[in-house]
XYZ file of C-alpha atoms in Angstrom:
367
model
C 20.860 2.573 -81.492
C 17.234 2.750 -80.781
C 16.768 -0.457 -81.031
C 19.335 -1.341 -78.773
C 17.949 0.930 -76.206
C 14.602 -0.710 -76.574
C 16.022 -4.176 -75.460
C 18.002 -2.646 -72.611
C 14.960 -1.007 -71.079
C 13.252 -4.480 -71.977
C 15.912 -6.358 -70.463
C 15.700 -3.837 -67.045
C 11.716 -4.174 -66.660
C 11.969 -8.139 -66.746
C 14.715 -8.236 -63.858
C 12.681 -5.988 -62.122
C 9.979 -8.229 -62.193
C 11.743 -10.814 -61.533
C 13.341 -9.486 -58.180
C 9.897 -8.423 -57.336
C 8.120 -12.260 -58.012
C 10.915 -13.606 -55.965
C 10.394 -10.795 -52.931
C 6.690 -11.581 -52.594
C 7.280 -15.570 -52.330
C 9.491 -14.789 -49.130
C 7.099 -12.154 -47.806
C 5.252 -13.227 -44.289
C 2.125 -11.396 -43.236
C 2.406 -11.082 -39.591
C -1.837 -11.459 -38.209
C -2.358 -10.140 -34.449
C -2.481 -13.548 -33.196
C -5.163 -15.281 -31.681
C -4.543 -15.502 -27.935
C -4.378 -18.816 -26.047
C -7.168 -20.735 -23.916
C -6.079 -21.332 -20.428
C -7.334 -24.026 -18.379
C -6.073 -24.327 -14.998
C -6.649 -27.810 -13.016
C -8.321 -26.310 -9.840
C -10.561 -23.146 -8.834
C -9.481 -23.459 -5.391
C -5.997 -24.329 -3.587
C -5.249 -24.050 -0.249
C -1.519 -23.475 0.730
C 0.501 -25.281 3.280
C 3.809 -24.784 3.956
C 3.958 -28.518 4.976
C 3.548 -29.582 1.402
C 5.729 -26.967 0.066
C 7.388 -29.075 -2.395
C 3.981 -31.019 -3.944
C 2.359 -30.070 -6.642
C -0.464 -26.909 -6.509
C -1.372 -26.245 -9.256
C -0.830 -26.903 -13.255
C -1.847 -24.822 -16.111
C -2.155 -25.539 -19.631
C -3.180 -23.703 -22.686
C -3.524 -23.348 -26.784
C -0.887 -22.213 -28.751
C -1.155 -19.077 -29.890
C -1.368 -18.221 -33.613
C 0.346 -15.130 -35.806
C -0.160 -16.374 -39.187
C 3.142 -18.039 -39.593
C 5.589 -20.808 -37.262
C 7.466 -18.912 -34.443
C 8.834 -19.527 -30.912
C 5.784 -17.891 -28.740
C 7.191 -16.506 -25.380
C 4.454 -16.973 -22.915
C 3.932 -14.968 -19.640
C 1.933 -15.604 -16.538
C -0.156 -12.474 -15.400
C -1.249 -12.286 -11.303
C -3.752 -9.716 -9.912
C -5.836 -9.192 -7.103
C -9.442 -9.756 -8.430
C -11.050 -6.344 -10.014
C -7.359 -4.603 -10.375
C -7.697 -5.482 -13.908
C -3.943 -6.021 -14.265
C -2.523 -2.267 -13.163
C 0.080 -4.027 -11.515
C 0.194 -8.139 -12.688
C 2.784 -10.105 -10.887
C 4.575 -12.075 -13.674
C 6.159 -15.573 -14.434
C 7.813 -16.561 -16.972
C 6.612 -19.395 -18.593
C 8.431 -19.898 -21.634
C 7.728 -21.886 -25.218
C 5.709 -24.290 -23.904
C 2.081 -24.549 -23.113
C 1.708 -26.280 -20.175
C 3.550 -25.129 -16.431
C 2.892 -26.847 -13.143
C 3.833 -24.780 -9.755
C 4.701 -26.054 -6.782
C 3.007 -24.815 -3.515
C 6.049 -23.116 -2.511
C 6.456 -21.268 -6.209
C 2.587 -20.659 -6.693
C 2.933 -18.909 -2.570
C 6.030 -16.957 -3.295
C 4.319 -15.180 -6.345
C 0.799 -14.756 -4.696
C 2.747 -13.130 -1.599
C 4.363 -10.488 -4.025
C 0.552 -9.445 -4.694
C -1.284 -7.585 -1.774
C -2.987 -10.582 0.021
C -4.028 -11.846 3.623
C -2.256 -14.838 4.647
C -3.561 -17.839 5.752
C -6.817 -16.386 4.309
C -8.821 -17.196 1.156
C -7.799 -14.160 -1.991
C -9.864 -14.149 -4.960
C -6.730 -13.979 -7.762
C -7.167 -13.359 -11.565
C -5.025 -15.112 -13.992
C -4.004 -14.519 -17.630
C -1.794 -15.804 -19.975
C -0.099 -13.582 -22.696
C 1.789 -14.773 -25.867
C 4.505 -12.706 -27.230
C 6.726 -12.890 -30.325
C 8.288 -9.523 -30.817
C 7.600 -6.215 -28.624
C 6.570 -4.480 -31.823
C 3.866 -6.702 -31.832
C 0.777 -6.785 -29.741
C 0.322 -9.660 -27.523
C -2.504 -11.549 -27.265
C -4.009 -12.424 -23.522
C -6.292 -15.224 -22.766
C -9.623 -14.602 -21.065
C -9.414 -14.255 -16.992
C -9.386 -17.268 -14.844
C -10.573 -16.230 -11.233
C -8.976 -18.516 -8.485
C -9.382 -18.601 -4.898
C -6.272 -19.239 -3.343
C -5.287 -19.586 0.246
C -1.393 -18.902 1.042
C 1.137 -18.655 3.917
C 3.508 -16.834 5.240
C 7.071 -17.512 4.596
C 8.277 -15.105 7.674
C 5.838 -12.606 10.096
C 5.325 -8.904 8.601
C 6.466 -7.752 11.945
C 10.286 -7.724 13.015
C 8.636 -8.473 16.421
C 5.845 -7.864 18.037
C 5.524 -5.390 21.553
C 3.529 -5.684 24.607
C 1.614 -2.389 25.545
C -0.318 -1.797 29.043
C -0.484 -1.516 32.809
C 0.941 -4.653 33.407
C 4.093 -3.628 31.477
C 6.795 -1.357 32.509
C 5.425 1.039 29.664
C 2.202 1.521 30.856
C -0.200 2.178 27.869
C 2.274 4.705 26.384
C 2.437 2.729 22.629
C 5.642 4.954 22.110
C 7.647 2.738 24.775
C 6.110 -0.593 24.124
C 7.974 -3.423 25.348
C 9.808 -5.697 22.467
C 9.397 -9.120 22.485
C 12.108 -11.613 20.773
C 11.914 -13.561 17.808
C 12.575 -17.709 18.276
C 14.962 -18.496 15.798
C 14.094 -21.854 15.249
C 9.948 -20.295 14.172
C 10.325 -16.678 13.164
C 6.252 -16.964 14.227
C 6.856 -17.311 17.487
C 7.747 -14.397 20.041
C 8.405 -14.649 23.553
C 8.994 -12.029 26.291
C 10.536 -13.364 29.528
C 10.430 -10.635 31.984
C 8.407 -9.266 34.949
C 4.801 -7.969 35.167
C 2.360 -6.073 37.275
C -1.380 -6.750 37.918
C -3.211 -5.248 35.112
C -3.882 -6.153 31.098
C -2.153 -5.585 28.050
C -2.359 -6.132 24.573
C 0.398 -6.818 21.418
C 1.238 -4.105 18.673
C 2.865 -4.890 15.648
C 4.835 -1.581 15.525
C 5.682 1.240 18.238
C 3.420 4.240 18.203
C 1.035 3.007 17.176
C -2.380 1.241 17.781
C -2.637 -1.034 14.770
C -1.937 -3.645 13.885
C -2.947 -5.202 17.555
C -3.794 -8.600 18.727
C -6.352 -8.818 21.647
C -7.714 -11.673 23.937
C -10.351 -14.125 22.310
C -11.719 -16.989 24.075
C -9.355 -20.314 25.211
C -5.932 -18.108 24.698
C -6.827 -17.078 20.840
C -5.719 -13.417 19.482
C -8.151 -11.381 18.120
C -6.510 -9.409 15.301
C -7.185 -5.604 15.069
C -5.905 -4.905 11.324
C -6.779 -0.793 11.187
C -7.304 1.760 14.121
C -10.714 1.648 11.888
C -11.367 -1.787 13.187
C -12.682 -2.738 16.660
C -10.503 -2.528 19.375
C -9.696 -5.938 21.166
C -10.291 -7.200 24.714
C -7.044 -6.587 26.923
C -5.306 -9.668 28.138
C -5.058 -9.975 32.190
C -1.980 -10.163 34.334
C -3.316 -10.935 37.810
C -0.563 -11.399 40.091
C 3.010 -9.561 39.721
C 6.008 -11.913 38.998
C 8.050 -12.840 36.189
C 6.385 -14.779 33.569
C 6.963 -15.857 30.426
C 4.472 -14.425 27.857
C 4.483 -16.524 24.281
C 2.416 -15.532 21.097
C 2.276 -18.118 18.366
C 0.994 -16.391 15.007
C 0.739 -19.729 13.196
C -1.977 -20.654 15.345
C -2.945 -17.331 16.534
C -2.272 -18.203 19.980
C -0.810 -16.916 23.063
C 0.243 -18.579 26.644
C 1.369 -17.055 30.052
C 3.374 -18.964 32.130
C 5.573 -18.003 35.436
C 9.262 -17.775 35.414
C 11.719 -18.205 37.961
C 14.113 -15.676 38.134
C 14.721 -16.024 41.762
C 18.547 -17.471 41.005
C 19.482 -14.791 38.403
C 21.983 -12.579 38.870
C 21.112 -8.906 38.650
C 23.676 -6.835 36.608
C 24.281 -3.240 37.431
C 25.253 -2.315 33.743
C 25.483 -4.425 30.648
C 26.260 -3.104 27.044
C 27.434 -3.273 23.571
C 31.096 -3.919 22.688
C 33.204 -5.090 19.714
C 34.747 -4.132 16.314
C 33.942 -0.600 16.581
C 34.626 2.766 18.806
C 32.305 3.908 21.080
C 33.905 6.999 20.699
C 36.870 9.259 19.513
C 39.344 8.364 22.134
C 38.656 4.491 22.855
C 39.827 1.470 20.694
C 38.097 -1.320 19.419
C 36.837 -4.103 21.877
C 37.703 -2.096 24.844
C 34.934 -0.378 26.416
C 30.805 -1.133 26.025
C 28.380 1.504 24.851
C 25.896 1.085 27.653
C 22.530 -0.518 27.288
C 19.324 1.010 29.443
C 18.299 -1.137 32.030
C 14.503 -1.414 32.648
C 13.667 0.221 36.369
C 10.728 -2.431 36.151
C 12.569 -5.518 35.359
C 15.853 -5.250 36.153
C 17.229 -8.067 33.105
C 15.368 -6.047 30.041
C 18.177 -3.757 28.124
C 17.648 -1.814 25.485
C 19.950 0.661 23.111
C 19.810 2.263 19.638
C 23.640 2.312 18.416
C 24.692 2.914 14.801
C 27.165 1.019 13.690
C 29.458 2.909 10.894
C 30.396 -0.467 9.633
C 30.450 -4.068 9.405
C 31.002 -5.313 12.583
C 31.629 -7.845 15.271
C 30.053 -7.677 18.917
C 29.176 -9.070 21.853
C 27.206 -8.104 24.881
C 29.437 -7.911 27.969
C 28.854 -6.210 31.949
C 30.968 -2.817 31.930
C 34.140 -4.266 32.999
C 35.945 -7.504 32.464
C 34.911 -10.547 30.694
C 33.827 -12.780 33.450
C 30.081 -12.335 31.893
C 29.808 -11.839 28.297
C 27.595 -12.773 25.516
C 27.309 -14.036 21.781
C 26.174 -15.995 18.806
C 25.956 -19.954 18.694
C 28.641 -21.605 16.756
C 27.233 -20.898 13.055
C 24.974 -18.896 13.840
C 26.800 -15.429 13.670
C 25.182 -13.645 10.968
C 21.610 -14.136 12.543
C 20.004 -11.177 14.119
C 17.402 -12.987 15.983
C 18.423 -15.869 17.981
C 19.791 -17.077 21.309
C 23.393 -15.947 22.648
C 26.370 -18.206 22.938
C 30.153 -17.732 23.017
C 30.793 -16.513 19.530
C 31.199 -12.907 17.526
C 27.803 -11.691 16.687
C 28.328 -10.296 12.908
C 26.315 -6.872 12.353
C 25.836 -4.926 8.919
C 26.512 -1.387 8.996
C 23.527 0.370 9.996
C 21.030 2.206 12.804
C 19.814 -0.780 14.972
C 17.346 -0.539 18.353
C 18.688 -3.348 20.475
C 17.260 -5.633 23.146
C 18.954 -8.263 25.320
C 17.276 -10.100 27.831
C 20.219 -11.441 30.392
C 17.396 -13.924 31.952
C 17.425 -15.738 28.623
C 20.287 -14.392 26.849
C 17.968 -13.792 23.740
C 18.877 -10.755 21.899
C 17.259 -8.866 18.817
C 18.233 -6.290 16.309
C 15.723 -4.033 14.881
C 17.303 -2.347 12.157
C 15.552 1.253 11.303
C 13.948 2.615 8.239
């Protein structure tokens, strides 16, 4: 019986050995992988939205290594020079090790970072390997690129005209909104009339920054902070109606007069459509009236809230004889010139301006 016993326990230790030779063939030792080398084929690009679809930049870099064959996920990390990362933008760059970005896919990510268009940005660059979040991933060492991008679409929804020459004087709380051309979201005009004196552009109400300023040969002069120096003021010298343009692409501005002499002055114009303007009225039957400018009698302005999607036009208080709306296909586009069609409005709190000279129209939608 002992004997027996003997072999059994025998018999046990070999299997156990046996199980445990066969365990440590298919053991893998994980190492904390030596990070890649990333080369990238310029130090300096230059953005243009011109060449949007060539080639900007490529970037390649060594596989790499934990020890043992995997499929290394590979991530592009984006910071603003001496952030050290706090807050990369990312691309995904998948198994391979090589990526080549367009200039419009290398300028959408450097907008997401905190940069100044059209101006060179000192950028930092990484790459980081990953095979498993329970395991660390390796970064390459910091490439430092100076990149130059655009802008896709102006920070500002418009831009506003503050001074003596305007009907708001140099009270920044009333500045006068200019309109967005729909066919260069850069460009803002402001058709209307003005007095001898000077004014200046904001790039919000109620405040004094940002501001453009005169600079020599019709150039802006950008004032970025109320920290910053204050512009020069840009001269009206005769009254009239004129047509004031400001081209941010080229950081340029132009003045020319207007005829308005054949325009038809309205005594009330407003907003009307899919939606009461009060408890008692239907739909599409009555406007909500706009404020006309005592200065220049074709400026309106209104802040409405709209419950709803909705559709709308701009129409004089009674009657359809003189109405306005979108351009055929154009309905959904809240900065743009007026036709004959619906204009289509998400639900929210909107300051409005129509200009009747022009029958340009803008939504501002607030925060």
């Amino acid at each position: 019986m002992k004997n027996w016993l003997n072999k059994s326990f025998i018999f046990l230790f070999a299997s156990l050995a046996l199980m445990s030779c066969e365990k440590d063939e298919d053991m893998v030792f994980v190492s904390e992988g030596t990070a890649p080398a990333l080369t990238v084929s310029a130090n300096s690009v230059v953005l243009e939205e011109d060449n949007a679809d060539n080639n900007a930049l490529k970037l390649t870099w060594t596989p790499a290594d934990f020890g043992y064959q995997a499929a290394v996920n590979y991530v592009l990390e984006m910071d603003m020079k001496g952030n050290n990362f706090a807050a990369p933008v990312t691309a995904e760059l998948g198994t391979d090790t090589e990526e080549t970005f367009t200039v419009a896919q290398l300028n959408t990510l450097v907008n997401r970072l905190d940069i100044k268009a059209f101006n060179p940005n000192e950028i930092d660059m990484r790459v980081r390997a990953s095979i498993s979040p329970k395991i660390e991933s390796p970064v390459s060492a910091v490439k430092t690129l100076t990149i130059t991008p655009y802008l896709t679409e102006p920070p500002y929804a418009t831009l506003y005209m503050v001074g003596d020459a305007t009907d708001a004087g140099w009270n920044n709380g009333d500045a006068i909104a200019m309109l967005r051309d729909p066919n260069d979201l850069f460009k803002f005009t402001y058709t209307g009339k003005l007095k001898p004196g000077y004014f200046k552009f904001l790039g919000k109400r109620g405040g004094w920054a940002p501001m453009f300023g005169a600079g020599a040969n019709n150039t802006l002069v950008f004032r970025e902070t109320e920290a910053d120096p204050d512009p020069a003021s840009i001269q009206i010298q005769t009254e009239g109606y004129k047509t004031v343009t400001v081209d941010l692409r080229n950081n340029t501005y132009s003045i020319t007069d207007y005829d308005a002499s054949t325009k038809p002055v309205y005594n009330s114009i407003g907003i009307i459509g899919s939606f009461k303007p009060d408890a008692t009225t239907d739909v599409w039957s009555k406007i909500v009236p706009m404020n006309k400018s005592s200065f220049n009698p074709h400026y309106w302005t209104v802040e409405y809230t709209f419950a709803d999607d909705v559709e709308m036009k701009f129409r004089i208080a009674s009657g359809w004889d003189s109405n306005w709306g979108a351009p055929a296909g154009e309905q959904e586009k809240l900065f743009n010139k007026a036709g004959g069609d619906n204009i289509i409005i998400p639900a929210g709190t909107y300051f409005i301006v129509f200009n009747d000279l022009t029958a340009n129209y803008l939504f501002i939608k607030k925060n």
